[in-house]
PDB file of C-alpha atoms in Angstrom:
ATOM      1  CA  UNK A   1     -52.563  18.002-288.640  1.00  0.00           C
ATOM      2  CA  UNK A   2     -52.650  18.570-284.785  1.00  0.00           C
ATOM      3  CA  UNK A   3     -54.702  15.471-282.704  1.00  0.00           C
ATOM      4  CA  UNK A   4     -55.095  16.132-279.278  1.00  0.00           C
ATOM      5  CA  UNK A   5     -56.252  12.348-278.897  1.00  0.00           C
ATOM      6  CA  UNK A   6     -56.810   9.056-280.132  1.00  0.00           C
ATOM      7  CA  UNK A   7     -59.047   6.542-278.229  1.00  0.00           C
ATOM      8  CA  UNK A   8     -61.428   3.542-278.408  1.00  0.00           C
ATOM      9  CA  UNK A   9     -64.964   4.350-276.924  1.00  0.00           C
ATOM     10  CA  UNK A  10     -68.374   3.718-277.107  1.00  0.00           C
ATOM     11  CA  UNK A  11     -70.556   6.357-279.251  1.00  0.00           C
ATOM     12  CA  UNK A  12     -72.151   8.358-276.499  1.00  0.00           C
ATOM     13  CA  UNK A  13     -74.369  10.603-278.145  1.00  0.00           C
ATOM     14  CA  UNK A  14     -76.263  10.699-281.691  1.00  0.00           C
ATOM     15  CA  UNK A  15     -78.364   7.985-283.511  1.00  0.00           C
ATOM     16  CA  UNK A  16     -75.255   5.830-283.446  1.00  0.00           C
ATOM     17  CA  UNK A  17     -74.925   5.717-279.624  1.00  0.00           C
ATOM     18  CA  UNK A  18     -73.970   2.712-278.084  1.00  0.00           C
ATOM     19  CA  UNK A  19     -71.590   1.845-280.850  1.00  0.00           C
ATOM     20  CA  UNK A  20     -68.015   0.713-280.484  1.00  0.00           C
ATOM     21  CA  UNK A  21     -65.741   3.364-282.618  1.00  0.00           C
ATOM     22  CA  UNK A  22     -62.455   5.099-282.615  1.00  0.00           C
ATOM     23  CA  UNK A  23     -62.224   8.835-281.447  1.00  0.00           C
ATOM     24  CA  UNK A  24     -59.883  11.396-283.059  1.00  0.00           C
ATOM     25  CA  UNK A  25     -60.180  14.580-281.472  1.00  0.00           C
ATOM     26  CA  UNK A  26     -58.555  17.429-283.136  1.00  0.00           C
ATOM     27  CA  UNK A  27     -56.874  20.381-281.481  1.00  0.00           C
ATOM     28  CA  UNK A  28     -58.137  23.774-281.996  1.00  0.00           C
ATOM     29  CA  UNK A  29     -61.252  25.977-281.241  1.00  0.00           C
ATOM     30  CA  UNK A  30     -61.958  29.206-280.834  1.00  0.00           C
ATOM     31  CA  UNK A  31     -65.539  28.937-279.129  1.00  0.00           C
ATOM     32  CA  UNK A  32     -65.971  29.048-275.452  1.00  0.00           C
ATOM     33  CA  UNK A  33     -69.094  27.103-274.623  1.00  0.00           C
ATOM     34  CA  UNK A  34     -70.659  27.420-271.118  1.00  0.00           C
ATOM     35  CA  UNK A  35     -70.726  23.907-270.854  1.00  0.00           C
ATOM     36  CA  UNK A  36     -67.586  22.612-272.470  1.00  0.00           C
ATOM     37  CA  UNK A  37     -66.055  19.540-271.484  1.00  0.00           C
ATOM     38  CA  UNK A  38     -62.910  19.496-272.736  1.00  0.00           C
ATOM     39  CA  UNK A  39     -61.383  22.803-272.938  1.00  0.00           C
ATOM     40  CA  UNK A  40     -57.709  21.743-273.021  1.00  0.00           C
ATOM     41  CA  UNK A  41     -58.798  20.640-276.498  1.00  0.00           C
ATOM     42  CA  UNK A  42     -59.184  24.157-277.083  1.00  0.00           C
ATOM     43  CA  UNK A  43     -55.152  24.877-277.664  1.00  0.00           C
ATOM     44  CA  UNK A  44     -54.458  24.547-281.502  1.00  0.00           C
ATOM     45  CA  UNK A  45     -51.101  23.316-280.012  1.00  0.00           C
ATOM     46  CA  UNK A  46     -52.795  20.853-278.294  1.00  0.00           C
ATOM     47  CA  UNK A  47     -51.612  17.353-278.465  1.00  0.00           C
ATOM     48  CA  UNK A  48     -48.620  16.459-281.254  1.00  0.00           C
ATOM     49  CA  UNK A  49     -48.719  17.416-285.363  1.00  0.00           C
ATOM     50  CA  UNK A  50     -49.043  13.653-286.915  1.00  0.00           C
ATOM     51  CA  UNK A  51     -50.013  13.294-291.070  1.00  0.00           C
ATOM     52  CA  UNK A  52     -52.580  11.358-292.437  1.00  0.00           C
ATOM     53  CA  UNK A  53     -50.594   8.231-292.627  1.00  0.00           C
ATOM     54  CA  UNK A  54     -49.705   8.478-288.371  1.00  0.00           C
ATOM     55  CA  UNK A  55     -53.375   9.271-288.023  1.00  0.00           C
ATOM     56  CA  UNK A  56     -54.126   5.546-289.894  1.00  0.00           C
ATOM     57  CA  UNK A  57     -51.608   3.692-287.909  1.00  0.00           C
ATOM     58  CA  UNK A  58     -52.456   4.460-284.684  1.00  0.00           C
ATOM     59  CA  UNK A  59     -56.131   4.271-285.902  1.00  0.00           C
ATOM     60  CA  UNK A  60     -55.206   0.466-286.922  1.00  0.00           C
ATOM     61  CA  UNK A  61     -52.881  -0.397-283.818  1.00  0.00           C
ATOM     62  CA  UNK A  62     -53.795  -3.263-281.986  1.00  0.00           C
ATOM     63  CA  UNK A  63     -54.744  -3.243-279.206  1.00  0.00           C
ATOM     64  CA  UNK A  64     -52.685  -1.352-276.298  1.00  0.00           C
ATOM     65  CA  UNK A  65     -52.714  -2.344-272.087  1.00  0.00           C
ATOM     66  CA  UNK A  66     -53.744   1.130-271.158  1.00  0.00           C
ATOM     67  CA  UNK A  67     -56.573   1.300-273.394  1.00  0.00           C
ATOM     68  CA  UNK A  68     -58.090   5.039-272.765  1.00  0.00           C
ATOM     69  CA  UNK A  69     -61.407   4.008-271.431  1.00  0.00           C
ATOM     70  CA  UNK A  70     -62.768   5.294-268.202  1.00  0.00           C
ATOM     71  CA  UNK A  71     -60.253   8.171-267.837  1.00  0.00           C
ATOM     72  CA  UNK A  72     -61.317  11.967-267.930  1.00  0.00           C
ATOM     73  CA  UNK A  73     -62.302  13.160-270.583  1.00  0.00           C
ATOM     74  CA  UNK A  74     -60.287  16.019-270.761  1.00  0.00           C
ATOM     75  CA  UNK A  75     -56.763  13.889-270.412  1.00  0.00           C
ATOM     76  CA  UNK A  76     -54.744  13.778-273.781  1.00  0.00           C
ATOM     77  CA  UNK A  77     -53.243  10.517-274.429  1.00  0.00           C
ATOM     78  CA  UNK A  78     -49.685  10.477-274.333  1.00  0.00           C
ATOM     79  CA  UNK A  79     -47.956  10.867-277.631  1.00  0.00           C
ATOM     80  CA  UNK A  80     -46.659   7.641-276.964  1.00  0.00           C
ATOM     81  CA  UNK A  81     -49.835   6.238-276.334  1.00  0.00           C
ATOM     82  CA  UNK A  82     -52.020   7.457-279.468  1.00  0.00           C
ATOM     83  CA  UNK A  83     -52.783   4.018-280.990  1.00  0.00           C
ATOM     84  CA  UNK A  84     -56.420   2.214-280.338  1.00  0.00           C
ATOM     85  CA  UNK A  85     -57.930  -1.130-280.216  1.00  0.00           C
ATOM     86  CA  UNK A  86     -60.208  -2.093-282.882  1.00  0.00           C
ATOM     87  CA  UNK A  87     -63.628  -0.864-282.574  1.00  0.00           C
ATOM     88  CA  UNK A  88     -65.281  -2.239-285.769  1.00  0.00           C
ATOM     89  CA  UNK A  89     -65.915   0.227-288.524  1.00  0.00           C
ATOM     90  CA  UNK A  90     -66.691   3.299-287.455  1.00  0.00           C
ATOM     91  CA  UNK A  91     -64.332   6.590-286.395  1.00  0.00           C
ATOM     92  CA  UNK A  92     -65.827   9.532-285.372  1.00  0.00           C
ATOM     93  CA  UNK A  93     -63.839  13.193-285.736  1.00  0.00           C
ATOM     94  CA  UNK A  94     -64.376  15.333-282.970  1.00  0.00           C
ATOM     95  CA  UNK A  95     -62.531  18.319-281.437  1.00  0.00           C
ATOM     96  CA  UNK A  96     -61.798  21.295-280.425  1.00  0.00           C
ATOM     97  CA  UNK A  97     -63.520  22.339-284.024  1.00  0.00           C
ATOM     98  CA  UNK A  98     -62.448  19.630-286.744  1.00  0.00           C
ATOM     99  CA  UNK A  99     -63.372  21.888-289.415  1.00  0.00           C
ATOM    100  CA  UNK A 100     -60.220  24.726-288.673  1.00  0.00           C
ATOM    101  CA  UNK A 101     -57.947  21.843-290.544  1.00  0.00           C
ATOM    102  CA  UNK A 102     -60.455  21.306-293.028  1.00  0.00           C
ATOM    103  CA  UNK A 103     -58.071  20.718-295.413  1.00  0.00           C
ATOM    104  CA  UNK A 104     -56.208  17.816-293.658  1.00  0.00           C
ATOM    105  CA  UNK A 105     -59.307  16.733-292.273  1.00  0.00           C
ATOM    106  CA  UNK A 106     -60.970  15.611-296.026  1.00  0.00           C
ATOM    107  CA  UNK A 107     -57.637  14.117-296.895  1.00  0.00           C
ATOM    108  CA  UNK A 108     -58.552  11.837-293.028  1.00  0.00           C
ATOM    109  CA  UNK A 109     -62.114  11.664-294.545  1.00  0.00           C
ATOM    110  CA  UNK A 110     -60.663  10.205-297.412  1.00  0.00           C
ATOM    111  CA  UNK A 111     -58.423   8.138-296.752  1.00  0.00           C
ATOM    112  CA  UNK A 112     -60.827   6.296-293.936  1.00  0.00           C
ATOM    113  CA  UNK A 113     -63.016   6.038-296.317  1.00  0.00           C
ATOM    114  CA  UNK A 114     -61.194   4.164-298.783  1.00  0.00           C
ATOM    115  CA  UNK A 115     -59.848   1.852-295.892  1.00  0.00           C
ATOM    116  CA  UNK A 116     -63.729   0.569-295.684  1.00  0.00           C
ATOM    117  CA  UNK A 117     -64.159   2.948-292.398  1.00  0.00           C
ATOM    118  CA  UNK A 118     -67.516   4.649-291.692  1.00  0.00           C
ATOM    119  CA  UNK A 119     -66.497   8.383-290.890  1.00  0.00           C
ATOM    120  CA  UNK A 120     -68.812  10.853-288.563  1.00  0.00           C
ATOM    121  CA  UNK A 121     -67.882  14.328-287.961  1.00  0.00           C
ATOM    122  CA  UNK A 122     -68.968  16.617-284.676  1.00  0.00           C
ATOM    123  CA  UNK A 123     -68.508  19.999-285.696  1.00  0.00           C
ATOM    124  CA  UNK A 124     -69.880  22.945-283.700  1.00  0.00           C
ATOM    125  CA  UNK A 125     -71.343  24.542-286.589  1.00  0.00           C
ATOM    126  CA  UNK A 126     -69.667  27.579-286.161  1.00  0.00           C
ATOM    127  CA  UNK A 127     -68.021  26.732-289.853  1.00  0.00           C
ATOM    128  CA  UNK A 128     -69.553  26.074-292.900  1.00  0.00           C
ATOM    129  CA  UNK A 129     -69.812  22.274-293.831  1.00  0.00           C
ATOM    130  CA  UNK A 130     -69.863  23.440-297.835  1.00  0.00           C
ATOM    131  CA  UNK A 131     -66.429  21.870-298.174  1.00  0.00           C
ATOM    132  CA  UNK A 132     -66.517  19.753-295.988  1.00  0.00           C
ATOM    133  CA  UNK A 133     -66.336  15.872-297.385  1.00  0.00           C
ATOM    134  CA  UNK A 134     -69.909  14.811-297.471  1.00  0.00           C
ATOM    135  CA  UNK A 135     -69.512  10.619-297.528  1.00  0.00           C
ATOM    136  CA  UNK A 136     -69.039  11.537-293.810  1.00  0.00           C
ATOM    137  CA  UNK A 137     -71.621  11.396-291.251  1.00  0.00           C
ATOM    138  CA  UNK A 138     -71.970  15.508-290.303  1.00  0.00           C
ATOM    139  CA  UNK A 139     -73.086  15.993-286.594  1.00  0.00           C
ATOM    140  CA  UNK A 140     -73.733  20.199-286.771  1.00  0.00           C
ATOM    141  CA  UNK A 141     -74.269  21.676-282.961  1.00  0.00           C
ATOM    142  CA  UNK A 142     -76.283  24.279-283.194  1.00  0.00           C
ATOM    143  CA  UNK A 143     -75.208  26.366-280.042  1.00  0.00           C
ATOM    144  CA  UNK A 144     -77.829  27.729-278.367  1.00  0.00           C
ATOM    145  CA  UNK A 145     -78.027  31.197-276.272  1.00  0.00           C
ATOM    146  CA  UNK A 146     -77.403  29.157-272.903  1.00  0.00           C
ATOM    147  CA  UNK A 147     -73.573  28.228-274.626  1.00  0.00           C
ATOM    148  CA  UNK A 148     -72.718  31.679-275.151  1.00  0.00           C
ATOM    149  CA  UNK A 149     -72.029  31.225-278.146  1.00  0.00           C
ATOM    150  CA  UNK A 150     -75.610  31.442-280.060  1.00  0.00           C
ATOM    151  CA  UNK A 151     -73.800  34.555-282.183  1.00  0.00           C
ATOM    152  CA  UNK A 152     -71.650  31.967-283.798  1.00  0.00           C
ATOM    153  CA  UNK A 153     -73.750  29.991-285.760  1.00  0.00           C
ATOM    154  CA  UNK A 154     -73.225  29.192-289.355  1.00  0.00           C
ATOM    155  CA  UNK A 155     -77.066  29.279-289.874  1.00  0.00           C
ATOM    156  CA  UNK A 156     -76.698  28.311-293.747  1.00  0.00           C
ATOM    157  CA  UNK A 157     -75.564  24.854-292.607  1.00  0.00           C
ATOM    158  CA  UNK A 158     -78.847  23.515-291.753  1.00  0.00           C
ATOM    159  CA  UNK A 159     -79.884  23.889-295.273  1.00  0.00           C
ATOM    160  CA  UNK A 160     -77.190  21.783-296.314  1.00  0.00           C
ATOM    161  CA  UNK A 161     -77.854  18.484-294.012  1.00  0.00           C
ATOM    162  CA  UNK A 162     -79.110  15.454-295.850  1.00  0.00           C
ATOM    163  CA  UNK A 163     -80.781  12.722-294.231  1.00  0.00           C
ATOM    164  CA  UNK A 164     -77.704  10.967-293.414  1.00  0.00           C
ATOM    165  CA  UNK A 165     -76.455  13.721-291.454  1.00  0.00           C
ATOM    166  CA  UNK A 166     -78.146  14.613-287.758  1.00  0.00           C
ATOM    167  CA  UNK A 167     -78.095  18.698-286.287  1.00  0.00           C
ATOM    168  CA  UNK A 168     -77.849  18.598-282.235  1.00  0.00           C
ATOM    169  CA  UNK A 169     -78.921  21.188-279.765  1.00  0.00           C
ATOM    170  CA  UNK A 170     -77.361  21.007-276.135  1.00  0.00           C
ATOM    171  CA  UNK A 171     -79.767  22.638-273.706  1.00  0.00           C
ATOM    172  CA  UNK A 172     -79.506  24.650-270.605  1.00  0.00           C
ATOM    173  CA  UNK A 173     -82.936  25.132-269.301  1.00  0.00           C
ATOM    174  CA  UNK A 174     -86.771  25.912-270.524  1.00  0.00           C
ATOM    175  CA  UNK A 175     -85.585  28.723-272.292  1.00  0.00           C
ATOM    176  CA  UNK A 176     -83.307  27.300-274.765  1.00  0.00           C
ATOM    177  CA  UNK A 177     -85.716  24.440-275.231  1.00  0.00           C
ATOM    178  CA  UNK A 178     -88.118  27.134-276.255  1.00  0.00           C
ATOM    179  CA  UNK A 179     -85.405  28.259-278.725  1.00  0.00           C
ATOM    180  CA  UNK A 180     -84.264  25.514-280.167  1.00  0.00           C
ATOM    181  CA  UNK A 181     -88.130  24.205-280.952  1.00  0.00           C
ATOM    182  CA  UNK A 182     -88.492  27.591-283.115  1.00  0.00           C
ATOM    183  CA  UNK A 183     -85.386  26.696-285.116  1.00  0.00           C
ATOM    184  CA  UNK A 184     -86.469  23.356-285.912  1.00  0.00           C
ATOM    185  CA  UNK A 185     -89.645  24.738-286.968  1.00  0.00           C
ATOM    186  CA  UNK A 186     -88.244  27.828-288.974  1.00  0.00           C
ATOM    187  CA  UNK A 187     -85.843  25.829-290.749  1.00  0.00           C
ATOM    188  CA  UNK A 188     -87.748  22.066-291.281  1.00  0.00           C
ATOM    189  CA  UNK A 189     -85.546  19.977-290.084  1.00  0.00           C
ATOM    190  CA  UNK A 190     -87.102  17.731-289.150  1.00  0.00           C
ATOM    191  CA  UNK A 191     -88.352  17.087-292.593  1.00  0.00           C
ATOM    192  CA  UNK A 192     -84.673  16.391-294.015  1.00  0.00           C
ATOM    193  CA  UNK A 193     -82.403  14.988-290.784  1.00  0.00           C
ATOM    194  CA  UNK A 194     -82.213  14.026-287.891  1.00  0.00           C
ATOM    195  CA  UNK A 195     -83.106  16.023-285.092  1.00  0.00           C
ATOM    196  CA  UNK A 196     -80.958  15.187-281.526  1.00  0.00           C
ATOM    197  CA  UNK A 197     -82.184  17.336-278.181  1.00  0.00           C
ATOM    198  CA  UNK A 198     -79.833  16.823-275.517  1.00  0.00           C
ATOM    199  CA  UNK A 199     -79.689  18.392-271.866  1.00  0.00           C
ATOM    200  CA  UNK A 200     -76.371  20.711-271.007  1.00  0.00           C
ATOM    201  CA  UNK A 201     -74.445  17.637-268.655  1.00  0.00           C
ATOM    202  CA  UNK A 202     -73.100  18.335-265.317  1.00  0.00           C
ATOM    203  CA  UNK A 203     -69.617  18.081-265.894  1.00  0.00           C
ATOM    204  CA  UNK A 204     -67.296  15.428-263.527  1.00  0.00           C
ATOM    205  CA  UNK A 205     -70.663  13.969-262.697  1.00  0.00           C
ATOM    206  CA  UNK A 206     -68.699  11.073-260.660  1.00  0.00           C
ATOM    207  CA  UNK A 207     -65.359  12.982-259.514  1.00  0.00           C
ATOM    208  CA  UNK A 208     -65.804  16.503-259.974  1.00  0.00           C
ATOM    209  CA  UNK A 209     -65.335  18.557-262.969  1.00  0.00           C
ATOM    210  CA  UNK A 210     -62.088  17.831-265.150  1.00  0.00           C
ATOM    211  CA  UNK A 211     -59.319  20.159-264.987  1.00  0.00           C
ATOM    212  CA  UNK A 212     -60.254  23.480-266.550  1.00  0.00           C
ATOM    213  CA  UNK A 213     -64.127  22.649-266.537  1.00  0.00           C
ATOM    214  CA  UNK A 214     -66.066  25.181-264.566  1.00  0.00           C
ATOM    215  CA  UNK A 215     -67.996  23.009-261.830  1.00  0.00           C
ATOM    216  CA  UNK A 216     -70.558  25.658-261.993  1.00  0.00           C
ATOM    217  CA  UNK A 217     -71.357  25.197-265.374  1.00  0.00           C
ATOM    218  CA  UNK A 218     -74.968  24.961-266.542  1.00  0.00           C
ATOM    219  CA  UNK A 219     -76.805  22.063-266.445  1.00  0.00           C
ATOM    220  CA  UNK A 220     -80.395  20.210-267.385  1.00  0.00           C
ATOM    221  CA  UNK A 221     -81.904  17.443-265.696  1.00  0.00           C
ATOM    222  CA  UNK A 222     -82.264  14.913-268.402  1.00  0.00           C
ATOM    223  CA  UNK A 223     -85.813  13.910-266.833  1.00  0.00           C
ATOM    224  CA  UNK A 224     -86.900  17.186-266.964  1.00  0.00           C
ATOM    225  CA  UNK A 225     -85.884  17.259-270.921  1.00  0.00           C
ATOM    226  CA  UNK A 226     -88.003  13.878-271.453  1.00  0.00           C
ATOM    227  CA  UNK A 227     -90.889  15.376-269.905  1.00  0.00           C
ATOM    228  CA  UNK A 228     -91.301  19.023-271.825  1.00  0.00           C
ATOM    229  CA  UNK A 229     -90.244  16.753-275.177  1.00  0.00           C
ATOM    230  CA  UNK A 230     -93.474  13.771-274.055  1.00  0.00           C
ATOM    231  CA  UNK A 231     -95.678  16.829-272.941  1.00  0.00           C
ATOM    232  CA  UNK A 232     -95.221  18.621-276.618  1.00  0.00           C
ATOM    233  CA  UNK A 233     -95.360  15.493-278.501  1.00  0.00           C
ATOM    234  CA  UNK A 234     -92.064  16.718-280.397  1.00  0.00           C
ATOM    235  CA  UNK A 235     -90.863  14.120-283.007  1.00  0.00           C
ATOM    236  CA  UNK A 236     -87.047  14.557-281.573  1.00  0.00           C
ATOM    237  CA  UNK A 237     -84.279  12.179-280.680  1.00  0.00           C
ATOM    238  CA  UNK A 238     -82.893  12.552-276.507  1.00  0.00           C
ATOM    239  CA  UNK A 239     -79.713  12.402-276.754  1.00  0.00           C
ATOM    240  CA  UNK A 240     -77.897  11.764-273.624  1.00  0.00           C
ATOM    241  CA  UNK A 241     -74.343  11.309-272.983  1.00  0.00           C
ATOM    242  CA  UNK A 242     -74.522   7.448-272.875  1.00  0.00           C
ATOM    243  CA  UNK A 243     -70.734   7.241-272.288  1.00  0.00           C
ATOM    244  CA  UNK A 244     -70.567   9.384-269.058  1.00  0.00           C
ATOM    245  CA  UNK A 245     -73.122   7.893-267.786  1.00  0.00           C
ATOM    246  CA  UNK A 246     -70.770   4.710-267.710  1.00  0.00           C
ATOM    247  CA  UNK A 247     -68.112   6.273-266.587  1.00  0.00           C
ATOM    248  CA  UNK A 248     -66.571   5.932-270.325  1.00  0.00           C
ATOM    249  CA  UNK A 249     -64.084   8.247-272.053  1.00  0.00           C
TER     250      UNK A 249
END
């Protein structure tokens, strides 16, 4: 499988934020969010191929000097430098899109799993999750029309979340808050999982965008989020980017 990177963070986002866990992004995606924060993650050649078994190792290295915290976001590890620190239980799979190595990806799944590892997957949603190992933790993004990349959407995935999983809608502005409240409606989420609402971040919010972000792209004020979300009484989750906001990988 191709990994972009391996690193030891804090959970930023989700129900789970806050929580120390290992990061495996995959390489590979073919969406082009307005907003995305890590586009060199986009290259399926990305990073270096490693199999399941490199994947564990470096997963249960000890710990390494230049542990990957508080660099950009958008800077691969060095192949040389995949390995993590311990960071108790939990890995989350990230990418690029996990789900275009689905295959290798359940065989990860798997084999975490049966190490006594708790497993979450971010997946833009843009692929059906049918397949896709469901011990794990599924994180679906819907993408709104603010990402450019609304047209995307696997819509039959929300019918598939249980209430261990948790579906996530980045937002741009008033109007895909507007949006995104009509999907939770239309398709009751909120009566089976999890429900995250999380304002569009400005990227390089301390040093200027990453390399290959575009500085210009669109942003909500998280206050501004809180307020429409108090003012309609709407039984959602804010989910802001608690690792940026410590300057955390």
């Amino acid at each position: 499988m191709q990994i972009f990177e391996i690193f030891q963070s804090l959970q930023g986002e989700t129900s789970r934020a806050g929580l120390p866990m290992h990061f495996i992004r995959l390489a590979g995606c073919d969406l082009r969010c307005s907003y995305c924060d890590t586009p060199a993650a986009r290259d399926p050649a990305a990073g270096r191929a490693m199999t399941v078994a490199d994947v564990l190792r470096a997963v249960d290295a000890p710990p390494l000097p230049s542990t990957s915290l508080g660099t950009s976001p958008s800077t691969a590890l060095p192949s040389t430098a995949l390995g993590a620190s311990r960071a108790g239980p939990w890995v989350a799979i990230t990418g690029g899109e996990p789900l275009l190595q689905l295959d290798d990806l359940n065989a990860l799944i798997a084999a975490l799993l049966e190490r006594g590892r708790r497993v979450l997957i971010e997946t833009s949603g843009a692929y059906s999750i049918d397949s896709l190992d469901a011990r794990a933790v599924r994180i679906v993004d819907v993408k709104t029309p603010g990402s450019g990349m609304a047209d995307r959407m696997h819509w039959p995935n929300l019918d598939l979340l249980t209430p261990h999983d948790e579906v996530k809608f980045v937002l741009t502005g008033r109007d895909d808050y507007e949006w995104a409240k009509k999907i939770v409606a239309r398709y009751r989420l909120l009566d089976h999982t999890t429900v995250l609402f999380g304002p569009a971040a400005p990227p390089g919010v301390d040093a200027g965008a990453p390399p290959g972000v575009d500085a210009g792209a669109p942003s909500l004020d998280p206050a501004a989020l809180a307020r429409w979300i108090l003012a309609d009484a709407l039984p959602v989750r804010l989910n802001l980017q608690l690792h940026k906001l410590l300057g955390l990988r």
